[in-house]
Short mmCIF file of C-alpha atoms in Angstrom, two decimals:
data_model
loop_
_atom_site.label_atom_id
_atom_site.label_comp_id
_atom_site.label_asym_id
_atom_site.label_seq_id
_atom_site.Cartn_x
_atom_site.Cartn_y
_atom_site.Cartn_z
CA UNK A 1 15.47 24.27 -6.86
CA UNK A 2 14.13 27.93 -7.20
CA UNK A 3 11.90 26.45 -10.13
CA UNK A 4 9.94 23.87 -8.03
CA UNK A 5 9.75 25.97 -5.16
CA UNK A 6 7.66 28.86 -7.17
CA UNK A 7 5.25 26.73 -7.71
CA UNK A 8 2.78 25.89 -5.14
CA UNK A 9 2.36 23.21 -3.01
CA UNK A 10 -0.31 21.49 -4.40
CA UNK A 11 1.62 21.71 -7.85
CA UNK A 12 4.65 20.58 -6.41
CA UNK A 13 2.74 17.48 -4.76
CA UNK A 14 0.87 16.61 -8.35
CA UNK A 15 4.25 17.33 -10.45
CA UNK A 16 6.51 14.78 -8.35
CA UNK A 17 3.78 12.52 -8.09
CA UNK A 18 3.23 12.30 -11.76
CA UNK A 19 6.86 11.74 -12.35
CA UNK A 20 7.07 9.07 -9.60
CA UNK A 21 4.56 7.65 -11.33
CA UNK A 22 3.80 7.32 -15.06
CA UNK A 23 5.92 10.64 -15.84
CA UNK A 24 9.41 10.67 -16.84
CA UNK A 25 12.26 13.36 -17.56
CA UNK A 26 13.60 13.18 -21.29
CA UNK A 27 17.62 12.61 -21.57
CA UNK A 28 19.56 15.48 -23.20
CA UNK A 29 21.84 12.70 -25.55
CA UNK A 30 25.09 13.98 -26.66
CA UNK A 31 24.77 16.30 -29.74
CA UNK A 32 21.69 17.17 -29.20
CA UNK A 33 20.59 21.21 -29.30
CA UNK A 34 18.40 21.02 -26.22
CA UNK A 35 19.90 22.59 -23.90
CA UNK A 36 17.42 21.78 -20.98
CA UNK A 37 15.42 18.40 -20.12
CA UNK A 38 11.32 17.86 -20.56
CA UNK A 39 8.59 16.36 -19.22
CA UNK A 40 6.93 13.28 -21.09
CA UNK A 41 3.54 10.82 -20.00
CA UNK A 42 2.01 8.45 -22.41
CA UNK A 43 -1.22 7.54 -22.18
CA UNK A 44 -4.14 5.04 -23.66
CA UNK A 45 -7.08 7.16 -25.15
CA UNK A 46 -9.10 6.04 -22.25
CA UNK A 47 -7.22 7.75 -20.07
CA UNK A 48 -6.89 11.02 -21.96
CA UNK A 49 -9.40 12.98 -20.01
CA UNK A 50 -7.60 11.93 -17.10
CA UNK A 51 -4.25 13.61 -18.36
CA UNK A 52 -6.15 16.97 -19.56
CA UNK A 53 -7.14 17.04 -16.31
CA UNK A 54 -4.21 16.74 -14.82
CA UNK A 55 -2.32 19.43 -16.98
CA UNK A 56 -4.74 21.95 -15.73
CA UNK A 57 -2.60 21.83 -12.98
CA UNK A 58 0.26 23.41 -14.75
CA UNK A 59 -1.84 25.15 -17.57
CA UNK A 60 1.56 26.81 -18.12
CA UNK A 61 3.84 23.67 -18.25
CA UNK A 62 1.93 20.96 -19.51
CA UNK A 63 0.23 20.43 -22.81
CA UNK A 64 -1.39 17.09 -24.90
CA UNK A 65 -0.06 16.02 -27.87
CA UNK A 66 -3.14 13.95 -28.53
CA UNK A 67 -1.65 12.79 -31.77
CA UNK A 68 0.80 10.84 -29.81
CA UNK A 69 -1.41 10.29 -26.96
CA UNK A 70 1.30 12.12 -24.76
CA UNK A 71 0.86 14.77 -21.76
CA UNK A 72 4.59 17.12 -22.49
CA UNK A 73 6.07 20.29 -21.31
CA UNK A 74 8.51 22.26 -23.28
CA UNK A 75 12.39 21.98 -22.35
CA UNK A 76 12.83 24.05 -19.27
CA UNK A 77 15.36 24.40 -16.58
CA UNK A 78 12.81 23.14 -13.75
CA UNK A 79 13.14 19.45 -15.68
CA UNK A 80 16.69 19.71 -15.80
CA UNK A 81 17.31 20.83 -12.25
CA UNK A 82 14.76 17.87 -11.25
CA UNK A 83 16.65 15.17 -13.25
CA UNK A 84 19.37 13.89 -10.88
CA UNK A 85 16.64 13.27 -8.23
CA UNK A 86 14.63 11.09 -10.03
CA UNK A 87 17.74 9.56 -11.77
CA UNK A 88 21.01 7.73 -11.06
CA UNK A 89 23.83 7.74 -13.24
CA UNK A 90 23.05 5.16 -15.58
CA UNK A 91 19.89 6.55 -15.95
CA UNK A 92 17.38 4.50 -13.61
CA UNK A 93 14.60 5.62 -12.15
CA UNK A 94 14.86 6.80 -7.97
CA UNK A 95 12.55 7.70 -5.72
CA UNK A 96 13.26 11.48 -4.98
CA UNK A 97 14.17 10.77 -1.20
CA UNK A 98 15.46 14.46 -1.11
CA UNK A 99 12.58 15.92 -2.20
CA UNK A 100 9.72 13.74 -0.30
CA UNK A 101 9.54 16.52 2.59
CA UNK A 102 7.40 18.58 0.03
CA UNK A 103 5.19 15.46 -0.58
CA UNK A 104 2.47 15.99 2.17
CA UNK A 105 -0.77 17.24 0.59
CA UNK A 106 -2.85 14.59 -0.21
CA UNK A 107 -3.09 15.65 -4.27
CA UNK A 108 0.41 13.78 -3.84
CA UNK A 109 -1.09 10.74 -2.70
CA UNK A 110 -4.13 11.18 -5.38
CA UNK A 111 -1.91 11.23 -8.12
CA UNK A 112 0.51 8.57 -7.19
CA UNK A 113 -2.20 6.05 -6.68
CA UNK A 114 -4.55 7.61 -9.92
CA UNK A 115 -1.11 6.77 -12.02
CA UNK A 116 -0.07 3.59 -10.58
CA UNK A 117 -2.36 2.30 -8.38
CA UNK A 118 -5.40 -0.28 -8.70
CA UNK A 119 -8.29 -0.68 -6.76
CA UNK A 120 -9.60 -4.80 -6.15
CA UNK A 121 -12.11 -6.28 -4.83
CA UNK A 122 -12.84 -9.15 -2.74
CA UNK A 123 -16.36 -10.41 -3.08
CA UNK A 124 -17.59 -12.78 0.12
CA UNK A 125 -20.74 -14.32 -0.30
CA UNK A 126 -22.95 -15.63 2.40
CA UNK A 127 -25.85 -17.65 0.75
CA UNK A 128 -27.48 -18.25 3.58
CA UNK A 129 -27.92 -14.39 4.87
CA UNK A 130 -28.13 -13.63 1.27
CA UNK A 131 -25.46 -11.06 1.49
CA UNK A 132 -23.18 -10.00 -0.61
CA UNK A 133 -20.19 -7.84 1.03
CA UNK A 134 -17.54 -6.24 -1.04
CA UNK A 135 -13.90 -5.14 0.43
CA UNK A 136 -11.35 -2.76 -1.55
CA UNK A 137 -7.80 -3.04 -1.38
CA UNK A 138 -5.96 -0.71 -2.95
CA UNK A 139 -2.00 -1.61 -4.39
CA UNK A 140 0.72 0.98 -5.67
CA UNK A 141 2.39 -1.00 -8.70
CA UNK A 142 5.35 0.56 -8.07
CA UNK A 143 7.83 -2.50 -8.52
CA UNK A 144 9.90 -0.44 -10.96
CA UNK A 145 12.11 0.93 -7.93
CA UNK A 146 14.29 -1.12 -5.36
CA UNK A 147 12.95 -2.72 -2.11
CA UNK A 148 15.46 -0.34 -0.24
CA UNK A 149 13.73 2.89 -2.03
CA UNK A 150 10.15 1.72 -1.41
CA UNK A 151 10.91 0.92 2.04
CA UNK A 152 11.67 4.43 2.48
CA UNK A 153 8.64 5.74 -0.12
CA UNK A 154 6.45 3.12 2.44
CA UNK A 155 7.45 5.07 5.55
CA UNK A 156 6.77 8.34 4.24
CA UNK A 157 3.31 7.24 2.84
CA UNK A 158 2.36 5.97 6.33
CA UNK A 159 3.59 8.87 8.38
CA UNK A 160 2.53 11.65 6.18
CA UNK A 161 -0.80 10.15 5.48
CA UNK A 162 -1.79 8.06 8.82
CA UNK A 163 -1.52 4.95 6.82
CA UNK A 164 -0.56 1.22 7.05
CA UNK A 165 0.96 0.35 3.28
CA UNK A 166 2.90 -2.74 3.32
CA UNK A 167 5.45 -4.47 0.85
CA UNK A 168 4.19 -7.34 -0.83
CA UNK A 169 6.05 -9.68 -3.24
CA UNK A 170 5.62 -9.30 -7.50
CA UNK A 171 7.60 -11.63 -9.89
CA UNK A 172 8.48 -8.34 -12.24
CA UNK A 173 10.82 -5.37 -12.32
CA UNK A 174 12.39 -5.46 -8.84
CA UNK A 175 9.80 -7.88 -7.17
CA UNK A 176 7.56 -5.57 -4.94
CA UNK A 177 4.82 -3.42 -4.91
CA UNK A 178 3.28 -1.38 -1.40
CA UNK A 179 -0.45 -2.37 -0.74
CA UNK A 180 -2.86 -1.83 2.15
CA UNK A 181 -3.99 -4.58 3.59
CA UNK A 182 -6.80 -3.15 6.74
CA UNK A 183 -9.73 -2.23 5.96
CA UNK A 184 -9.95 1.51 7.36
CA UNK A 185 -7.21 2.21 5.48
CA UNK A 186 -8.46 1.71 2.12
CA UNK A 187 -11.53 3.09 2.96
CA UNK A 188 -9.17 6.27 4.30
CA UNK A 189 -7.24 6.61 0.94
CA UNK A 190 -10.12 6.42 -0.98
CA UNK A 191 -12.12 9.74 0.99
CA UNK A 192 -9.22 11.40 -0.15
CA UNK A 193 -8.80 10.72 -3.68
CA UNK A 194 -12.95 10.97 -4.34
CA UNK A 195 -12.81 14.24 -2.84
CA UNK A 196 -9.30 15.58 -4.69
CA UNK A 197 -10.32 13.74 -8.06
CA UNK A 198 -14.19 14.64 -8.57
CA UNK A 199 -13.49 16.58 -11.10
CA UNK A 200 -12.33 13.96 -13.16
CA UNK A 201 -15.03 11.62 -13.63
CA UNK A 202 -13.42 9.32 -16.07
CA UNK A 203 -11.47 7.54 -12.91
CA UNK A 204 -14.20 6.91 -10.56
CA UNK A 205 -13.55 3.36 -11.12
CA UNK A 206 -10.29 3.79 -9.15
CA UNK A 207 -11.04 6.90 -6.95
CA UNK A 208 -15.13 6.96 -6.17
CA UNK A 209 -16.04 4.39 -4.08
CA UNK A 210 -19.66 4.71 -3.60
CA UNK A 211 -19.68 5.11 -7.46
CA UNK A 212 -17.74 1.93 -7.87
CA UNK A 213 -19.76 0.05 -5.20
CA UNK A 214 -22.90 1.08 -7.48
CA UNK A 215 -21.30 -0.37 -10.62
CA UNK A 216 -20.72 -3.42 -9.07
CA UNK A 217 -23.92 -4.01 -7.12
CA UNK A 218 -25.24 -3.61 -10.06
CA UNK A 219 -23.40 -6.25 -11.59
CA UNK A 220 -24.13 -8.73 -9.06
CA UNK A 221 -27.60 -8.23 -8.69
CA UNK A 222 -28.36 -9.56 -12.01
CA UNK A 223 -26.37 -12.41 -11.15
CA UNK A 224 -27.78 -12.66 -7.34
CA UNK A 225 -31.28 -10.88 -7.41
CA UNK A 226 -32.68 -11.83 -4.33
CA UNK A 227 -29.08 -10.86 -2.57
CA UNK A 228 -28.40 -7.44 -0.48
CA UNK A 229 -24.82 -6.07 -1.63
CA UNK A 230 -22.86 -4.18 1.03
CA UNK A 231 -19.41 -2.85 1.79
CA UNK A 232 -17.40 -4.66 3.91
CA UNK A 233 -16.14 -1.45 6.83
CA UNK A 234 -15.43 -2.31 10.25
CA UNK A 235 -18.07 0.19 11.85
CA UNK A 236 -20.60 -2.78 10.54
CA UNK A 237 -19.69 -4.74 13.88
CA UNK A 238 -18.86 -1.40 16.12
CA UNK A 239 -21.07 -0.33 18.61
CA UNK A 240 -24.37 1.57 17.41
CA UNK A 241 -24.28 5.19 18.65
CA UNK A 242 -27.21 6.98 19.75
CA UNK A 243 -28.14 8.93 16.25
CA UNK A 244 -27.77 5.65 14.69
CA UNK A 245 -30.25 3.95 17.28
CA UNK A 246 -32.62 6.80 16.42
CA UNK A 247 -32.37 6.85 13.22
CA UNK A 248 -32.87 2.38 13.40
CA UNK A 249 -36.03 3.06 15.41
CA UNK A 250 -37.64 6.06 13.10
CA UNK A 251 -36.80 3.69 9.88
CA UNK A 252 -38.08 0.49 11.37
CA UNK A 253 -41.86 2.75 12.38
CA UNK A 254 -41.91 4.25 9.05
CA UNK A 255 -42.09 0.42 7.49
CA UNK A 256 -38.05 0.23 5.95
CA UNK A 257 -37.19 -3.41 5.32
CA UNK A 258 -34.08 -4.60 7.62
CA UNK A 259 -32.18 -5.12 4.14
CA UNK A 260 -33.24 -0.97 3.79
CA UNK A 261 -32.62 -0.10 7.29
CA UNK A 262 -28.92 -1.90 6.60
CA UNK A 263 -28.04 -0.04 3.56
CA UNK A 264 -28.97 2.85 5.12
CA UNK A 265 -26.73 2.65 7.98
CA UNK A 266 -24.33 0.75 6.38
CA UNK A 267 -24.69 -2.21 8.58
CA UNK A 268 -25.24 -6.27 7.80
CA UNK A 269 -29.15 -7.84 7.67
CA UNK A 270 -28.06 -9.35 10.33
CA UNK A 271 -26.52 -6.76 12.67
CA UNK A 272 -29.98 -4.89 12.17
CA UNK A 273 -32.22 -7.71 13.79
CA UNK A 274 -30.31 -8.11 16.69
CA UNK A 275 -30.11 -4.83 17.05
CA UNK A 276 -33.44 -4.60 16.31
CA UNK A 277 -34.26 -7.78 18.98
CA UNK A 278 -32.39 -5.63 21.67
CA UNK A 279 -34.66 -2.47 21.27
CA UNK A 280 -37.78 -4.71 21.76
CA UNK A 281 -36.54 -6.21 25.09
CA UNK A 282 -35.49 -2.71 26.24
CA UNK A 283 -39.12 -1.42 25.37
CA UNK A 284 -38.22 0.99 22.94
CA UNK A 285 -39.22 -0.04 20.04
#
């Protein structure tokens, strides 16, 4: 594996990503005057920034074909070496188990989830606090590949990135996809694809989540004007620290609105006034 290992990491880690993901390896067929395999990702035009982006990874490798709306590389000996990990004998798609002990930089995890993952989210409405607060979870639609093999993708994820996916049931290809179901830890893959993928603007839907919380407050506040929109993250019921206390008193003196004050620290209207209720019995506020 000379070929992948002169690359560097981060290429490695984006290239075995992408052909986890939406990539594949061309077949040689019998007769054929190829004498080496390729690399091959269709895409939808919307997407096409994403994959020019992505080939300026390997700006010596990959090319567009935009014709064909397809991100190739020529026929090379690094495709052909990489073919019998990614593929058994009858010429199904694996998980490169062999190989996953290269996939620790967290471009690996950006590109995996940019190529088959999707970011929801859960809306919960409380009319009477006129809040609005909005949870991600983020799925890997990876349900072309065997429970056994995404067992095994699962506990690499989760020890190489300090994360919690779990296997959840689909009714196509082999019936499961991994998905995160706490909170932190969506919140934890997301700082790292916004800060890997800002260069790529196209996909803040997926990867920017302060970008996609704007887009949908926005939404919802032309639906809900009178409502305050807010992201659902643990630290909204945690403990206030000191700076935060500080920074509750200085905002409440200079006139902010609790609903301000809230956004600003990224706590509920209601977490504010008692919070608020506790400084005025202690005196300092």
């Amino acid at each position: 594996m000379k070929e992948l290992l002169s690359l560097t990491h981060i290429q490695q880690n984006m290239l075995l990503a992408s052909i986890i993901g939406d990539g594949e390896i061309t077949k040689i067929y019998p007769h054929s005057r190829r004498k080496n395999n390729s690399y091959r990702e269709h895409y939808g035009q919307q997407q096409e920034a994403y994959r020019q982006w992505k080939a300026t990874f390997l700006p010596n490798i990959f090319y567009l074909t935009p014709k064909s709306q397809t991100l190739r590389s020529p026929s090379m000996e690094l495709f052909t070496n990489l073919y019998p990990y990614f593929y058994n004998e009858n010429g199904e798609k694996n998980i490169p188990l062999e190989l996953l002990y290269l996939c620790t930089e967290p471009e690996f995890l950006t590109f995996l989830y940019m190529d088959d993952g999707t970011l929801s989210i859960t809306k919960s409405i409380n009319h009477r606090k006129k809040c609005i607060y909005l949870t991600p979870t983020i799925s890997l639609y990876l349900q072309c590949y065997t429970l056994s093999q995404l067992q095994l993708l699962k506990q690499h994820l989760n020890s190489a990135f300090n994360l919690n996916f779990t296997i959840k049931r689909r009714p196509d290809g082999y019936g499961h996809i991994l998905y995160l179901t706490k909170c932190d830890d969506n919140y934890k893959l997301l700082n790292i694809t916004e800060k890997i993928a800002s260069p790529c603007p196209t996909m803040y839907y997926k990867t920017n989540w302060n970008w996609r919380l704007k887009m949908e407050t926005e939404k919802l506040t032309t639906i809900y004007p009178n409502y305050t929109v807010l992201s659902s993250q643990l630290n909204r019921h945690a403990n206030y620290t000191e700076q935060e206390i500080q920074a509750l008193i200085s905002l409440k003196v200079a006139g902010y609105t609790i609903e301000k004050i809230g956004k600003h620290l990224n706590r509920s209207y209601w977490s504010i006034v008692y919070k608020t209720s506790e400084l005025k019995k202690e005196g300092r506020l």
